[in-house]
Coordinates of C-alpha atoms in Angstrom, one line a residue:
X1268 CA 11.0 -48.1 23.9
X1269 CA 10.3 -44.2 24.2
X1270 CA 13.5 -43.7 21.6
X1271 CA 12.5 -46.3 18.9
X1272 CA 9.1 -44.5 19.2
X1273 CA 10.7 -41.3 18.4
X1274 CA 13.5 -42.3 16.0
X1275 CA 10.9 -41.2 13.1
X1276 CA 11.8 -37.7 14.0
X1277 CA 14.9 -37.9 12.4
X1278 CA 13.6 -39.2 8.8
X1279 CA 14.5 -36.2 6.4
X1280 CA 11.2 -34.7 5.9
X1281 CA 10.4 -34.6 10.0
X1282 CA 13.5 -32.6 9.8
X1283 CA 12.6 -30.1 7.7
X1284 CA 9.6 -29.9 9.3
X1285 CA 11.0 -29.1 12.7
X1286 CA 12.8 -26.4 10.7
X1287 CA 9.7 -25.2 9.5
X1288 CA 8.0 -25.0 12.7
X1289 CA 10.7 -23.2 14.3
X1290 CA 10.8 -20.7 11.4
X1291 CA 7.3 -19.9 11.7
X1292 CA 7.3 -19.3 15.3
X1293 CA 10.2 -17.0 15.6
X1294 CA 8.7 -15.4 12.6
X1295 CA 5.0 -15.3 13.9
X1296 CA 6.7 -13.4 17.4
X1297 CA 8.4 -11.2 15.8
X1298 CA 5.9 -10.3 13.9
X1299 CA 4.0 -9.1 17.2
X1300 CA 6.8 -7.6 19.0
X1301 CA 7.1 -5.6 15.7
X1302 CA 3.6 -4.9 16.1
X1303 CA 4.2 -4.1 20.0
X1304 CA 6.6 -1.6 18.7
X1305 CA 4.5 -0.1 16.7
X1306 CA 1.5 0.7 19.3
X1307 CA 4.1 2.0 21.3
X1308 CA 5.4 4.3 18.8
X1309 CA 2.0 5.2 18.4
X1310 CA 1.1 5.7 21.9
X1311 CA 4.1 8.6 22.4
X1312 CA 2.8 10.1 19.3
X1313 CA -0.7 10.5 20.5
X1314 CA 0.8 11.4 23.7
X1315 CA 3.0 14.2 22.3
X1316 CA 0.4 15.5 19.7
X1317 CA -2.3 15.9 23.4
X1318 CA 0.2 17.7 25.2
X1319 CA 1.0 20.0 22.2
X1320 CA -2.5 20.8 21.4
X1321 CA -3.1 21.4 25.6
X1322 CA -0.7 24.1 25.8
X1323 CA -1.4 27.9 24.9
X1324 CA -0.9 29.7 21.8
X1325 CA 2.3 31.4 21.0
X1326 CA 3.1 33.9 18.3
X1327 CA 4.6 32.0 14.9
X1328 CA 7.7 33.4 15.6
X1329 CA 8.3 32.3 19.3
X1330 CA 7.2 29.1 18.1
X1331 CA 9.6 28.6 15.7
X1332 CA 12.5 30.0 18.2
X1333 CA 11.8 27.3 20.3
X1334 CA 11.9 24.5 18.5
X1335 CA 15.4 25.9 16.9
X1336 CA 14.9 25.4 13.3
X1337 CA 13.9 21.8 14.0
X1338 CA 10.7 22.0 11.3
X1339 CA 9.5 18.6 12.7
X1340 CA 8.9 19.3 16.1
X1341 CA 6.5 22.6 14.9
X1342 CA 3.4 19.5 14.3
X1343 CA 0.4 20.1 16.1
X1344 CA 1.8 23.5 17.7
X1345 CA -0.9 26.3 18.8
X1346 CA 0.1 29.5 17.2
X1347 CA -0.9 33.0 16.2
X1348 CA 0.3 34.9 13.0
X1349 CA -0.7 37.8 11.8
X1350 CA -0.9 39.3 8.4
X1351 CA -3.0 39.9 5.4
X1352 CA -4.7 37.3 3.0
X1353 CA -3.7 37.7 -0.3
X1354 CA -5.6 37.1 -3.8
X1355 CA -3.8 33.2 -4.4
X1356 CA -6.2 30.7 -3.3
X1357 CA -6.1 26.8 -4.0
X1358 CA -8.7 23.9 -3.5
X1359 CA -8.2 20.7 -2.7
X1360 CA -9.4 17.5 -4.4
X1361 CA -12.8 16.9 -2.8
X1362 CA -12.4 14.7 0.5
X1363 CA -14.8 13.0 3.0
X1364 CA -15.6 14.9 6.4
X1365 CA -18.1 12.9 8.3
X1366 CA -19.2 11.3 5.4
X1367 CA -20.1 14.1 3.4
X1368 CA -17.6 15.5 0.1
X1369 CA -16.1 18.6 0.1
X1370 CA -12.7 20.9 -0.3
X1371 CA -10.4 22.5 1.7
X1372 CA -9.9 26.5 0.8
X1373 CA -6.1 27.2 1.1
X1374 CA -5.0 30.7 1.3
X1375 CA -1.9 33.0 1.5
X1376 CA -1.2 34.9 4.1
X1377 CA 1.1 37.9 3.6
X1378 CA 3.1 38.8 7.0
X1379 CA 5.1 41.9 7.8
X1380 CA 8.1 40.2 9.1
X1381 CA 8.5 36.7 7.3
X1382 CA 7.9 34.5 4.7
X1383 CA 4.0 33.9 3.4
X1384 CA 2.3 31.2 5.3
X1385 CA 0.0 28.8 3.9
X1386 CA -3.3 28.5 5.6
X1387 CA -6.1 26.0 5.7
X1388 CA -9.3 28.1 6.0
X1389 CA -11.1 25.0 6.5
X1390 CA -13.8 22.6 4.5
X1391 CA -16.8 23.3 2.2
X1392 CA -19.2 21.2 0.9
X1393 CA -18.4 20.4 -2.7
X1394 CA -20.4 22.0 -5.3
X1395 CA -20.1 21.1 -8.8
X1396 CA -21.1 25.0 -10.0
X1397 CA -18.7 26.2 -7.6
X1398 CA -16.0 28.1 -10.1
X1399 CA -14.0 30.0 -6.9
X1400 CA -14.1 29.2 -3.3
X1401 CA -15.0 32.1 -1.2
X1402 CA -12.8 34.8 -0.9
X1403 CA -10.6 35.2 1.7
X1404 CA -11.7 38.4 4.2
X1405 CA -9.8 41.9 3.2
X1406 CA -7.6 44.0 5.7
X1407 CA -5.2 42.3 8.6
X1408 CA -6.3 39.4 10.3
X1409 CA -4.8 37.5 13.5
X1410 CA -5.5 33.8 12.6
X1411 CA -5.3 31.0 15.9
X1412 CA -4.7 27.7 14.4
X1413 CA -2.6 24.8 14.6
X1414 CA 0.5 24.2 12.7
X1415 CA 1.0 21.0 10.3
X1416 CA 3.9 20.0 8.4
X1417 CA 3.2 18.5 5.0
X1418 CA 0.6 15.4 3.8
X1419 CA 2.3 12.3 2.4
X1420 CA 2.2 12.6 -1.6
X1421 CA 2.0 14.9 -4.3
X1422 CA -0.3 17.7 -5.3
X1423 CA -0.5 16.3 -8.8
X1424 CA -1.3 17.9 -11.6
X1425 CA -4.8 18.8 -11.7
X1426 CA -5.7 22.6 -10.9
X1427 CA -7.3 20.6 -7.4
X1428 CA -4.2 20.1 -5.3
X1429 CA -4.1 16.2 -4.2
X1430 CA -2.0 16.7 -0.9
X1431 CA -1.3 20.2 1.1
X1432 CA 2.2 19.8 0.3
X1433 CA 3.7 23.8 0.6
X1434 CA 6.7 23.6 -1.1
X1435 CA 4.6 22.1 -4.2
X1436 CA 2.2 24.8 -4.0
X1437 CA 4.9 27.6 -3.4
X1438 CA 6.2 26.4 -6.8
X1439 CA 2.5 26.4 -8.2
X1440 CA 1.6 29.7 -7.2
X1441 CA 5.3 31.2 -8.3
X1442 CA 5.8 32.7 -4.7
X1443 CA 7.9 31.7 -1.5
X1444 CA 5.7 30.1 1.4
X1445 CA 6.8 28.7 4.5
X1446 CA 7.6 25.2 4.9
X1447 CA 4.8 24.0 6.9
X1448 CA 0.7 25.3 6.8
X1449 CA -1.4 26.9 9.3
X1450 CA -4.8 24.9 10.0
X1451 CA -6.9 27.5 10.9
X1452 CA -9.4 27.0 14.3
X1453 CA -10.0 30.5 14.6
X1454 CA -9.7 34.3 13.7
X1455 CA -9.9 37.8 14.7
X1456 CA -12.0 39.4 13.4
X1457 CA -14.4 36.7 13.0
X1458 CA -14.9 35.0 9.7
X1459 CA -18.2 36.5 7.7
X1460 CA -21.2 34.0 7.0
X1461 CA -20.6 31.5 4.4
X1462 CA -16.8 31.5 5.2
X1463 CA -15.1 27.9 5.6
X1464 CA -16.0 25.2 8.1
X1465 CA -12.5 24.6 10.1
X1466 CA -11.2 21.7 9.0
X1467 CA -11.4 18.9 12.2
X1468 CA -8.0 17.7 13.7
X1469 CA -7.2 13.9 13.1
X1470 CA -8.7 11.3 15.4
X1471 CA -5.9 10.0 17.6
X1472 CA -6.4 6.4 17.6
X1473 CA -3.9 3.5 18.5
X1474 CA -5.0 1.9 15.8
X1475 CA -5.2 -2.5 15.2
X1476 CA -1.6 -3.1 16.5
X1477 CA -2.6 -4.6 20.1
X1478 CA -5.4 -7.0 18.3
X1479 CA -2.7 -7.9 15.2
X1480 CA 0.0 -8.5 18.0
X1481 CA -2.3 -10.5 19.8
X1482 CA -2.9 -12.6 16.8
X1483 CA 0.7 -13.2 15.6
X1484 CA 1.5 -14.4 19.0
X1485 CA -1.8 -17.0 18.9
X1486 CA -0.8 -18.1 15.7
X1487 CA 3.0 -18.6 17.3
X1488 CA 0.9 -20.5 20.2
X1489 CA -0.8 -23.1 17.9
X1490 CA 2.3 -24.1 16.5
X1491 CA 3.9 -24.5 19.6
X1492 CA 1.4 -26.7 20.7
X1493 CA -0.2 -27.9 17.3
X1494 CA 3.1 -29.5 16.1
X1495 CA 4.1 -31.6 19.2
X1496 CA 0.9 -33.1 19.5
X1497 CA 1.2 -34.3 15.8
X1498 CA 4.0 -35.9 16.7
X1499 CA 2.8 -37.7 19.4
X1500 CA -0.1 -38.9 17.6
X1501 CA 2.3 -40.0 15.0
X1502 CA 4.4 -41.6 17.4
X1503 CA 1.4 -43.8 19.0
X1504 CA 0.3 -44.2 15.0
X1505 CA 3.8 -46.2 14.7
X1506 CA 3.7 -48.0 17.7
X1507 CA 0.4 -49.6 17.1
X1508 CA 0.9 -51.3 13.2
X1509 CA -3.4 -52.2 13.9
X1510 CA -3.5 -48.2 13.9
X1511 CA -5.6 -48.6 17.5
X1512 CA -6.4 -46.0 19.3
X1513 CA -7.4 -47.3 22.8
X1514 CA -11.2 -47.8 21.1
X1515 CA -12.4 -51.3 21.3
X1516 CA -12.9 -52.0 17.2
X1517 CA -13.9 -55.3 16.2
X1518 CA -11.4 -57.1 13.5
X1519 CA -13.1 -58.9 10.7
X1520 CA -12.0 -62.8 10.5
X1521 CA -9.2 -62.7 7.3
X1522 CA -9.4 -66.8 6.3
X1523 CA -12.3 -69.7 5.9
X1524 CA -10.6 -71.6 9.0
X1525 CA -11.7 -68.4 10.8
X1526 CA -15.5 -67.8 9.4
X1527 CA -16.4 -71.5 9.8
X1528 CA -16.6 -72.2 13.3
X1529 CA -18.3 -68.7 13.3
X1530 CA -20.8 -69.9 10.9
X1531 CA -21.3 -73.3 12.9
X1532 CA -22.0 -71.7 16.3
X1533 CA -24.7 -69.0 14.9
X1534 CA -26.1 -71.8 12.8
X1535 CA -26.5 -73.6 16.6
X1536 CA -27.9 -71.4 17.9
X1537 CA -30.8 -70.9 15.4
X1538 CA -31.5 -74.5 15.7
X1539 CA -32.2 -73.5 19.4
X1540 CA -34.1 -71.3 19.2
X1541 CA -36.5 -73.1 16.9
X1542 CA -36.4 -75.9 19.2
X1543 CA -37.6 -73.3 21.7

């Protein structure tokens, strides 16, 4: 009995959607472990970027001996360098800090004993009338700061760079820079009033990857539960032509043989009651 219930399953289009279903699912998991994946990845990220930023200063140089020319492990580095800031200075497009607009002041800085560095002197409100950001101090300065590799994009072509990318502005500014900036946090001697804010280091967050995963797994859930109970409601649907459902539903008579003797015994008992 249970088979011929069941032998529907194997009409063309319940076959294609079993096909469907198990599609969907493998697709709806992978979807979270790809999203598992990527909290992870994220997770080591944060963790390397908090142990980087924990640990002392070190001279440019002794940073960039350690790492052994690897330019992508130099993100989020404390250093030092020294040197002397010279006239070159770039803005960039105007950009939200805590919900206020304003620019970043980049600046060269000349050293003794390498190539120029790129440094982010930090953020300024934006000011329309502003022609020139503030000049950067004169004589030699030790600036503490954090190292950063590039931002994704282009500087574009306005005289506002888009994205600190240093090779870009090397080639703007006709001059050889280091491959990576300097986001300044600090500098001796101190900056003079009206300098640059220091630009804030990005919020390490993990992100919506646990709450996505968690959802492409529930959606892999439903139809792992969804579908077989359509078929078994399909299934009773088949067995039971009169489309009952274990509800007691009255069936209206279907012929005169059927409504007359109805008819007869309610008409009965009216005269009853009048009788009564």
């Amino acid at each position: 009995m249970g088979d011929v219930m069941y032998r529907f399953l194997l009409r063309p289009r319940w076959i294609a959607g079993h096909l469907l279903v198990i599609v969907t699912v493998v697709a709806f998991v992978n979807l979270g472990l790809w999203q598992l994946r990527r909290l992870d990845e994220r997770q080591s990220y944060n963790a390397r970027v908090t142990e980087r930023l924990a640990a002392d200063p070190q001279p440019l140089d002794a940073a960039l001996a350690g790492v052994g020319g690897a330019t992508d492990d130099l993100e989020f580095r404390r250093v030092t360098v020294a040197g002397t800031f010279a006239g070159a200075q770039v803005l960039t497009a105007p950009r939200n800090y805590a919900g206020r607009p304003g620019q970043q002041v980049l600046s060269v800085l000349e050293r003794a004993d390498g190539p120029a560095v790129l440094v982010d002197r930090g953020w300024m409100p934006f000011d329309r009338g502003a022609q020139q950001p503030p000049a950067a101090p004169d004589g030699r300065v030790e600036v503490h700061g954090v190292l950063r590799l590039r931002e994704s994009g282009d500087v574009g072509a306005a005289d506002q760079v888009a994205q600190i990318v240093p090779a870009q502005i090397a080639e703007r500014l006709g001059r050889r820079l280091a491959p990576f900036y300097v986001q300044l946090q600090g500098q001796q001697p101190p900056p003079a009033a009206g300098s640059p804010t220091p630009t804030p280091l990005p919020e390490l967050t993990e992100g919506n990857h646990r709450s996505y995963a968690v959802q492409w797994f529930s959606f892999a859930l439903i139809a792992l539960v969804g579908y077989p109970i359509l078929v078994w409601r399909t299934a009773r649907q088949d067995d039971d032509p009169t489309g009952a459902t274990g509800w007691d539903v009255p069936v209206a008579p279907t012929s005169r043989d059927e409504v007359a003797p109805q008819v007869h015994s309610d008409a009965a008992r009216g005269r009853g009651h009048d009788l009564g």
